[in-house]
CSV table of C-alpha atoms and ligand atoms in Angstrom, one decimal:
chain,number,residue,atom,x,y,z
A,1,UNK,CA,0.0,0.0,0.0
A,2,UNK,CA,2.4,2.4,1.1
A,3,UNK,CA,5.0,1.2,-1.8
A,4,UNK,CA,2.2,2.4,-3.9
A,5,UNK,CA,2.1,5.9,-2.8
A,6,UNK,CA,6.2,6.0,-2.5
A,7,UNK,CA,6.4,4.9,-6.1
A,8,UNK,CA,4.0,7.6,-7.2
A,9,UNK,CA,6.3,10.6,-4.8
A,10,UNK,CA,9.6,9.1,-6.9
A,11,UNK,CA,7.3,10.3,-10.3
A,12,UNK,CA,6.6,13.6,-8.8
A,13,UNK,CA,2.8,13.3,-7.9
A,14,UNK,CA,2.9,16.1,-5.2
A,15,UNK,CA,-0.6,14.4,-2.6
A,16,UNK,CA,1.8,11.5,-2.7
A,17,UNK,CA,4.7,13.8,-1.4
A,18,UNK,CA,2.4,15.4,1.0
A,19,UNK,CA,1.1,12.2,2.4
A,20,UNK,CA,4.6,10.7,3.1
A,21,UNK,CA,5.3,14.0,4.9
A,22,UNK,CA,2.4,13.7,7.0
A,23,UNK,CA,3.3,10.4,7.7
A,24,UNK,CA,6.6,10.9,9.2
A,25,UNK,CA,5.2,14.0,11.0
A,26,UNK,CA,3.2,11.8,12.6
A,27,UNK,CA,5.7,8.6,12.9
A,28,UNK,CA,3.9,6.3,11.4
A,29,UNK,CA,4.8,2.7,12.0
A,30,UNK,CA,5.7,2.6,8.4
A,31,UNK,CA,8.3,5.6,8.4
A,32,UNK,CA,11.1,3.1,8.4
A,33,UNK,CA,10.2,1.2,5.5
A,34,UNK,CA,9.5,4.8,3.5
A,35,UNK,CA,13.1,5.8,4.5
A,36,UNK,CA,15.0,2.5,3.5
A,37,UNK,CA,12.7,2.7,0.2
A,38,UNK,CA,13.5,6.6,-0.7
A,39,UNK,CA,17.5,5.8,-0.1
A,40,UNK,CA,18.4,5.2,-3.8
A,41,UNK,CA,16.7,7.9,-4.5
A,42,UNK,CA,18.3,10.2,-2.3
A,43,UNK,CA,21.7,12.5,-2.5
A,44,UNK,CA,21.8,14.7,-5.7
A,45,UNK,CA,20.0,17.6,-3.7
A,46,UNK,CA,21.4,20.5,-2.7
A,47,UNK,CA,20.1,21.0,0.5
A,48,UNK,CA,20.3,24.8,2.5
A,49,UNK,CA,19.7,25.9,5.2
A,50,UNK,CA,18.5,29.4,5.9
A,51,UNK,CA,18.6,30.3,9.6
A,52,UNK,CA,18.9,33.8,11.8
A,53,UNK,CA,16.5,35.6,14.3
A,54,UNK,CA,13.4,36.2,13.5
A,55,UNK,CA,11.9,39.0,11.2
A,56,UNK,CA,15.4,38.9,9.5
A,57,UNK,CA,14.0,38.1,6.3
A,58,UNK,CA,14.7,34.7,6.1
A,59,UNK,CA,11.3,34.0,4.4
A,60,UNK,CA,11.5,36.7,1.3
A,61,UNK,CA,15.0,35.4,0.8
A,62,UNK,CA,13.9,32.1,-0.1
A,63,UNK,CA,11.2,33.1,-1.7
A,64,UNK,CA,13.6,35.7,-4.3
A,65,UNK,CA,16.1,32.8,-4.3
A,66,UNK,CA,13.3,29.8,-5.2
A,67,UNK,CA,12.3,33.0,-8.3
A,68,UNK,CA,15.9,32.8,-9.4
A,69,UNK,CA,16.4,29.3,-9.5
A,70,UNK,CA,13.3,28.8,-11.4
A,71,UNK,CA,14.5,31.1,-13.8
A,72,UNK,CA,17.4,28.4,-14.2
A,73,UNK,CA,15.4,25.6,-14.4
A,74,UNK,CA,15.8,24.3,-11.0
A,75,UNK,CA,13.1,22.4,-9.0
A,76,UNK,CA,12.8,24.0,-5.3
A,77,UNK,CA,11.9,21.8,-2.1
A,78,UNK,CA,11.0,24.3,1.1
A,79,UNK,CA,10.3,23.1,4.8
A,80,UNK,CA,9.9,25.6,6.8
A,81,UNK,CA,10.3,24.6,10.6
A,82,UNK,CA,9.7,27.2,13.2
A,83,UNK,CA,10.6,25.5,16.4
A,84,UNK,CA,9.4,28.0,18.4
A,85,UNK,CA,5.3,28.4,18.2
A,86,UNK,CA,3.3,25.3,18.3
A,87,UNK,CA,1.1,26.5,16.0
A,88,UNK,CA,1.7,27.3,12.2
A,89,UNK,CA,0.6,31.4,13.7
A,90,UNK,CA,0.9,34.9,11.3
A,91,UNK,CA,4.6,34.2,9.9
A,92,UNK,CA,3.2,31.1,8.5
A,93,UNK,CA,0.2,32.9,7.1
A,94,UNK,CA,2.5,36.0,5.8
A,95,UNK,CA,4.7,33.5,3.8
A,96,UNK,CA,2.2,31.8,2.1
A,97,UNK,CA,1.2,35.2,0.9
A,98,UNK,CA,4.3,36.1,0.0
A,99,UNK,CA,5.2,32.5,-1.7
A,100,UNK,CA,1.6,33.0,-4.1
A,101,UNK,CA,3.2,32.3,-7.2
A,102,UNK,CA,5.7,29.5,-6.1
A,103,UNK,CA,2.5,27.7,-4.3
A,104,UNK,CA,0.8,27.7,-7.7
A,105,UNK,CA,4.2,26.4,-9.7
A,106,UNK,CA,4.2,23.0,-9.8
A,107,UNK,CA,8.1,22.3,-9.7
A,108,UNK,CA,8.0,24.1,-6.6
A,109,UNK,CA,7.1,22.1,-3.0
A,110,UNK,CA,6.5,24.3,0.2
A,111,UNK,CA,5.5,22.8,3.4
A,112,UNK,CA,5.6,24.4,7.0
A,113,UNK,CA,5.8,22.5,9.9
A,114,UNK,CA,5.5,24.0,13.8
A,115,UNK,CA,6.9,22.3,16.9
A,116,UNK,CA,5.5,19.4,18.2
A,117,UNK,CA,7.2,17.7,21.2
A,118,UNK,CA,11.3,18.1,21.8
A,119,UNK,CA,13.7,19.7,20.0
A,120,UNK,CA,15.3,16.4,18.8
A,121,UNK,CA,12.2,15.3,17.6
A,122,UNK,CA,11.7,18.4,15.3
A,123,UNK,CA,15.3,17.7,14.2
A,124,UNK,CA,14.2,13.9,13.5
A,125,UNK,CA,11.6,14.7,11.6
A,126,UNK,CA,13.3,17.8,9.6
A,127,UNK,CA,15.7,15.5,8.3
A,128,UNK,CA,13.7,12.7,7.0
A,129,UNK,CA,11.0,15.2,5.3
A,130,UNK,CA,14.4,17.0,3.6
A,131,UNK,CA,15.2,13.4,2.5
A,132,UNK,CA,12.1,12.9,0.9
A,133,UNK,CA,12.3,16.7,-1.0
A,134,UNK,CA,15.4,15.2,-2.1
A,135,UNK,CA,13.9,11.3,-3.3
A,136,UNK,CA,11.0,13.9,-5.0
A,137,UNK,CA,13.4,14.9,-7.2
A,138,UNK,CA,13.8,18.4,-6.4
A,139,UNK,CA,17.2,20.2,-7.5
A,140,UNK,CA,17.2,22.4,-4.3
A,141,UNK,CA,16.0,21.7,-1.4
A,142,UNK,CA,15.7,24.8,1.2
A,143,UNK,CA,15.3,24.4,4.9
A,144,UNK,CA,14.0,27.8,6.6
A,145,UNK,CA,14.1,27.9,10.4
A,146,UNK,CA,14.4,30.3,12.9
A,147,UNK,CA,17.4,30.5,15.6
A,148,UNK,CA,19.8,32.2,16.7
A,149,UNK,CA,21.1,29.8,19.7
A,150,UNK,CA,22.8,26.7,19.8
A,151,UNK,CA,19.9,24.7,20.2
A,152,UNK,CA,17.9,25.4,17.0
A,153,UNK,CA,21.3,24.4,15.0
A,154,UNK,CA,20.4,20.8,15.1
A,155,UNK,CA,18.6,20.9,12.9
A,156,UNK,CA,21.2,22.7,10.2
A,157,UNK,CA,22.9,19.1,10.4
A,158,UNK,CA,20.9,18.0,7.8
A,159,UNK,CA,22.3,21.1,5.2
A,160,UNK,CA,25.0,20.8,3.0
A,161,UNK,CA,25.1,24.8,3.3
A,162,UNK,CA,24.1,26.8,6.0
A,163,UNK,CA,23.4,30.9,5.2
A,164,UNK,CA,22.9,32.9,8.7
A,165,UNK,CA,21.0,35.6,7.9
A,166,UNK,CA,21.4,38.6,10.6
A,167,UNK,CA,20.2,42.1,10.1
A,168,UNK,CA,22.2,45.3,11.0
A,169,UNK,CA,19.7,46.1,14.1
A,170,UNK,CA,20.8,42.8,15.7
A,171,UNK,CA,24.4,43.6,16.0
A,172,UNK,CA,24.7,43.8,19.9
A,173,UNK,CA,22.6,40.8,20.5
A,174,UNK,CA,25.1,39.3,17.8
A,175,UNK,CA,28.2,39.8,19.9
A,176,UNK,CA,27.7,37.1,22.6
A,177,UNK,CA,26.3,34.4,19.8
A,178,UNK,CA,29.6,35.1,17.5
A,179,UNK,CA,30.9,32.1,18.2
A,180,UNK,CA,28.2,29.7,17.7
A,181,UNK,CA,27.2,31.5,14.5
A,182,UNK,CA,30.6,31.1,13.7
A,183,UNK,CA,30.6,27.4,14.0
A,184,UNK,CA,27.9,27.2,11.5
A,185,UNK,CA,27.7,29.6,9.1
A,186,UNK,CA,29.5,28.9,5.7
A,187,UNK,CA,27.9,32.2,4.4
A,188,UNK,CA,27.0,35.0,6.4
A,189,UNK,CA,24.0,37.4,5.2
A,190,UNK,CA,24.0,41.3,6.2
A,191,UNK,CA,20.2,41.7,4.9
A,192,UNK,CA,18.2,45.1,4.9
A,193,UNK,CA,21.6,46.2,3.7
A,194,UNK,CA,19.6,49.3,2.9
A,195,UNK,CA,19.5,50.0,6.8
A,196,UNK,CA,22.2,52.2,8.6
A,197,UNK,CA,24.6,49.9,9.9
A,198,UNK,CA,25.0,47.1,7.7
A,199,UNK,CA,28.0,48.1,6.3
A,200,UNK,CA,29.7,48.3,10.0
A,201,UNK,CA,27.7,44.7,10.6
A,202,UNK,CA,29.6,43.6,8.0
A,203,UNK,CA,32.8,44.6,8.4
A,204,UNK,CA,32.6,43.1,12.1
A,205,UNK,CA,31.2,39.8,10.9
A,206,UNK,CA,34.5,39.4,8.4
A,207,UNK,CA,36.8,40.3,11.1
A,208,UNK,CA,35.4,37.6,13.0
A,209,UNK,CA,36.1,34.9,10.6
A,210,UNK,CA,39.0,36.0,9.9
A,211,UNK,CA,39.9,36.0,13.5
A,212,UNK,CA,38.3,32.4,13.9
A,213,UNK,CA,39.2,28.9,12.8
A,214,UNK,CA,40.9,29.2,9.4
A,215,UNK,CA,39.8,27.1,6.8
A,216,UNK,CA,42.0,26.4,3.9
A,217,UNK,CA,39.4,25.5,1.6
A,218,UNK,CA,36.7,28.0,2.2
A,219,UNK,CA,36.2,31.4,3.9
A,220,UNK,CA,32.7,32.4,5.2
A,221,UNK,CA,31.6,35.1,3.0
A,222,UNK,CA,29.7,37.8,4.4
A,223,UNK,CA,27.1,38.7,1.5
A,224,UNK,CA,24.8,42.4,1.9
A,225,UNK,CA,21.2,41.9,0.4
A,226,UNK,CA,18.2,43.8,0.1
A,227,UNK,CA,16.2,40.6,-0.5
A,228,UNK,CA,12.6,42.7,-0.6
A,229,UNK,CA,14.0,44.3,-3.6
A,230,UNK,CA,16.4,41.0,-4.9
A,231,UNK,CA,19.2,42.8,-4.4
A,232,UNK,CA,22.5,40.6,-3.6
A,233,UNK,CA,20.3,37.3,-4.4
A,234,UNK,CA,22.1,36.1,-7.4
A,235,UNK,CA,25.3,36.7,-5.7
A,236,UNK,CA,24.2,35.0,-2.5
A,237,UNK,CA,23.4,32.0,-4.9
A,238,UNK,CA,26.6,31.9,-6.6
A,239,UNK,CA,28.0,31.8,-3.7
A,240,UNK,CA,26.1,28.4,-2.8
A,241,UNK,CA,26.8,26.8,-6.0
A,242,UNK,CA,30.6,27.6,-5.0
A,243,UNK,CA,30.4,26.1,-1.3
A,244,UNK,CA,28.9,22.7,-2.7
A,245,UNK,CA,31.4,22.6,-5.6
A,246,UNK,CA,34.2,22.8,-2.5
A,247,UNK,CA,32.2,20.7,-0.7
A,248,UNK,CA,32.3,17.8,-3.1
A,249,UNK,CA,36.0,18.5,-4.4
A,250,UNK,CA,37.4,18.2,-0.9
A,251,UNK,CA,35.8,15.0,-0.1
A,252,UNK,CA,34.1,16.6,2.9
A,253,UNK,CA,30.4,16.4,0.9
A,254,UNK,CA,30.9,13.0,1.4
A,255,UNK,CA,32.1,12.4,5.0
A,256,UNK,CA,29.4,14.4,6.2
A,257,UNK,CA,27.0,12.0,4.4
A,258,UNK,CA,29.0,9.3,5.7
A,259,UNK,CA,28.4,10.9,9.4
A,260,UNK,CA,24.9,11.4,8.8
A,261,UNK,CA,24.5,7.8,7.9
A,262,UNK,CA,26.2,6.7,11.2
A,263,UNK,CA,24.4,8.7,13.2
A,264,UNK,CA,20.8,8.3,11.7
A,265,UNK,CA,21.7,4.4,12.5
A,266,UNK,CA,22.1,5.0,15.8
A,267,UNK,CA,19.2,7.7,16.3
A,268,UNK,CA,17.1,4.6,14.8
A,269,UNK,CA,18.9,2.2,17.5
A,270,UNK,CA,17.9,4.9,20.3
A,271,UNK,CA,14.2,5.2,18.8
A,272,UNK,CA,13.5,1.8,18.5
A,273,UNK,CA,14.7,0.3,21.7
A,274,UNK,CA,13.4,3.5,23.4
A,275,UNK,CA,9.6,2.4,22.0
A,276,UNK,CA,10.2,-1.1,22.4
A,277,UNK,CA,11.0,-0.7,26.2
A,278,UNK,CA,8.1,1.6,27.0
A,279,UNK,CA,5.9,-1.2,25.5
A,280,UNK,CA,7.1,-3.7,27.7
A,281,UNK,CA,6.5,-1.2,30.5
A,282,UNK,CA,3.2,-0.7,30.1
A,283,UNK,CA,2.7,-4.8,30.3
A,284,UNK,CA,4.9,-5.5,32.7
A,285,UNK,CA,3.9,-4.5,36.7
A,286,UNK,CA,7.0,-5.4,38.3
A,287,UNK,CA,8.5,-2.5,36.2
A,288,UNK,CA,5.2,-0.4,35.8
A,289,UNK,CA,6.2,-1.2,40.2
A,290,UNK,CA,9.6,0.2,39.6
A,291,UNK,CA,8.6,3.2,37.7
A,292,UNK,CA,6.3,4.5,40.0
A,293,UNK,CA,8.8,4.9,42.4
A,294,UNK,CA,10.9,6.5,39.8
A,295,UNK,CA,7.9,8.9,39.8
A,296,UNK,CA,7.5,9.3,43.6
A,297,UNK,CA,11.1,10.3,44.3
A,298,UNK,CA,12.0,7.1,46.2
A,299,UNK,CA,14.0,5.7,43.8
A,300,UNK,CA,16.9,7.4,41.5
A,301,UNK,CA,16.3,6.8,38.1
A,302,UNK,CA,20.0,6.8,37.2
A,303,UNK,CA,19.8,3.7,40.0
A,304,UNK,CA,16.7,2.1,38.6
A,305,UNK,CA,17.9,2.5,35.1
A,306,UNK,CA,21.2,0.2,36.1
A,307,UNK,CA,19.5,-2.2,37.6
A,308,UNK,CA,17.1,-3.0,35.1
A,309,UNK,CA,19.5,-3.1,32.8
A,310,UNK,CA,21.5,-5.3,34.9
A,311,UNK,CA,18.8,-7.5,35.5
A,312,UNK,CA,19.6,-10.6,32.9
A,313,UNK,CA,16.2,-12.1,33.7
A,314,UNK,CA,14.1,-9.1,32.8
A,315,UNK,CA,16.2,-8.6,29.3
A,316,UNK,CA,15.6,-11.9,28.7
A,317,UNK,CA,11.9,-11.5,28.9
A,318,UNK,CA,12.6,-8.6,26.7
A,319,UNK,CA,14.1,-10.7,24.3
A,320,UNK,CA,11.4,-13.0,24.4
A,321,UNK,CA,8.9,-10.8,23.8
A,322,UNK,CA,10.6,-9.2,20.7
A,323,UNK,CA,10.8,-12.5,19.3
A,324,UNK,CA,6.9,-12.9,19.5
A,325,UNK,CA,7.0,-9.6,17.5
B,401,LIG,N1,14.0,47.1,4.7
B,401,LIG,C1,14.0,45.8,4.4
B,401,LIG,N2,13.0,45.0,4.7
B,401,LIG,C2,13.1,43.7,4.4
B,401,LIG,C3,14.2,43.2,3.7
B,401,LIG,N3,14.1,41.9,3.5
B,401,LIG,C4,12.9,41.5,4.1
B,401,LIG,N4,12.3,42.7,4.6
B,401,LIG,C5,11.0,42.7,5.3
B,401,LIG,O1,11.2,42.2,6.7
B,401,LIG,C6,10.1,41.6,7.2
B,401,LIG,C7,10.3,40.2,7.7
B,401,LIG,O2,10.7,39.4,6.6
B,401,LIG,P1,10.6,37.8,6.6
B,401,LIG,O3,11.1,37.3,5.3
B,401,LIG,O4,9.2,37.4,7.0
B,401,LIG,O5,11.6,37.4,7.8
B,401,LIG,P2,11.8,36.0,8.4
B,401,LIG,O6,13.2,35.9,8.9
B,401,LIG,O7,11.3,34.9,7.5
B,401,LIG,O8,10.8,36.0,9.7
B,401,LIG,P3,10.3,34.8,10.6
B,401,LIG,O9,10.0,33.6,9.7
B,401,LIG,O10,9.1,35.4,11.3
B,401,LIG,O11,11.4,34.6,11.6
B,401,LIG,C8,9.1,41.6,6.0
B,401,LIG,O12,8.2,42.7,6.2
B,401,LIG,C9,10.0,41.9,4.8
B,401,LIG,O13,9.3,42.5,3.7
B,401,LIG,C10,15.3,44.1,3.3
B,401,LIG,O14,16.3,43.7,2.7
B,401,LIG,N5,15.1,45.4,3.7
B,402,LIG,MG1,9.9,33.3,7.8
């Protein structure tokens, strides 16, 4: 059933798209098969990320940037994540006013999603839906997410390029994040360029890299746009192309894949055995016991979590149990 609907996303039917996203939003049972399925599919994306405090004009960037790549011919994947309202609120609703003409061009796939649960599950999820942009076939595949602390970067894992787009009022507030920006920016944006300060903004943000970790192979660039008037988004694209053509000369396009690979193994390791065990939680009372006094206080869980893992009987019940799976 589900191979149906997969084979029908690899030949660009877009509800098919939109049905395996909703289906990893919602972690599905199935979502494992879809990813294992989607893999030979997967890796000629470019995949960006588009991050910086909010109102920076993260949003009209990609929208300008999505125009100019359709003007080349490219196919455009967006997911917006916004980690920070649990519900799709006015930003949202501004985008998809902004994004008109895009939502009505067929080579062009938009979806927004809003927090539910942790952090890490947001990032989960993020990366498998940028997989599946990428297994749809689209040439580009932007991820647009507000942050502007070290937390929200999980998520710019899954990018090949990361742009941090700051704005000129921000520069104090900028100061004490330097160096977490720093860490993942491979191109700075300075956008409303056509405000007083963004030339100083500017100035400060190359001192910085150069005063940082020195890369032999790339140096952050620090772009100025106007992206409400497309000003500086060509340039900020050629830049891009650039990054990913260093990116896969060096090698380093491919470790990072490699590292993704490993770690999404053992995210799925942590998922699984994580569900498994609360199952067998829930129909066992001599730990459903245990747990509660986890809950009350009388036990430490760091203690309870030993011994139960220490207990050879109870993880050969576990065992067991799996087997009757
Ligand atoms: N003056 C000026 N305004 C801009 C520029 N770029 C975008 N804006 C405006 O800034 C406002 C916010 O832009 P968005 O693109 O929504 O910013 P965002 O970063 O996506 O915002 P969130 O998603 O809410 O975090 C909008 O009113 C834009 O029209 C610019 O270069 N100069
Ligand atoms: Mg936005």
């Amino acid at each position: 059933m589900v191979d149906d609907v997969i084979d029908k996303m690899l030949s660009g039917q877009v509800p098919a798209l939109s049905r395996l996203i909703s289906k990893i939003e919602r972690g599905d049972g199935d979502v494992g098969h879809i990813m294992e399925k989607i893999r030979p599919h997967t890796g000629q994306a470019h995949t960006i990320g588009i991050t910086g405090p909010p109102g920076s004009g993260k949003s009209t960037l990609t929208d300008k940037l999505t125009s100019h790549l359709r003007e080349q011919g490219k196919t455009v994947g967006i997911l917006a994540v916004d980690p920070s309202s649990p519900f799709s609120g006015g930003a949202l609703l501004g985008d998809r006013l902004r994004m008109r003409q895009h939502y009505l061009d067929p080579a062009v796939f938009i979806r927004s999603m809003a927090t539910r649960g942790a952090l890490g599950g947001l990032s989960a999820v993020s990366k498998r839906v940028l997989k599946l942009l990428d297994a749809a076939q689209k040439d580009v595949v932007i991820l647009e997410t507000v942050g502007v602390g070290q937390t929200e970067f999980g998520v710019m894992d899954a990018a090949d390029s990361v742009v941090v787009v700051l704005v000129p009022e921000a520069g104090d507030a900028i100061q004490t994040l330097k160096a977490g920006l720093l860490e993942v920016a491979d191109v700075f944006v300075v956008n409303k360029s056509d405000r007083t300060g963004a030339k100083r903004m500017a100035t400060d943000l190359e001192m910085s890299v150069m005063m940082g970790p020195q890369d032999d192979q790339w140096t952050v660039p620090v772009m100025q746009t106007q992206a409400h008037r497309n000003i500086g988004v060509a340039e900020l694209w050629d830049k891009l192309v650039d990054h990913r053509k260093v990116l896969e000369d060096s090698g380093r396009l491919e470790d990072s894949r490699r590292n993704h690979r490993r770690e999404e193994f053992f995210e799925v390791i942590q998922e699984t055995v994580n569900q498994q065990f609360r199952t067998l939680v829930s129909q066992d009372a001599d730990l459903g016991g245990l747990i509660a006094r986890v809950e009350n206080g009388e036990l430490d869980s760091y203690h309870a979590a030993q011994e139960v893992l220490s207990d050879s009987v109870l993880l050969q019940g576990w065992f067991t149990s799996l087997q009757g799976e």
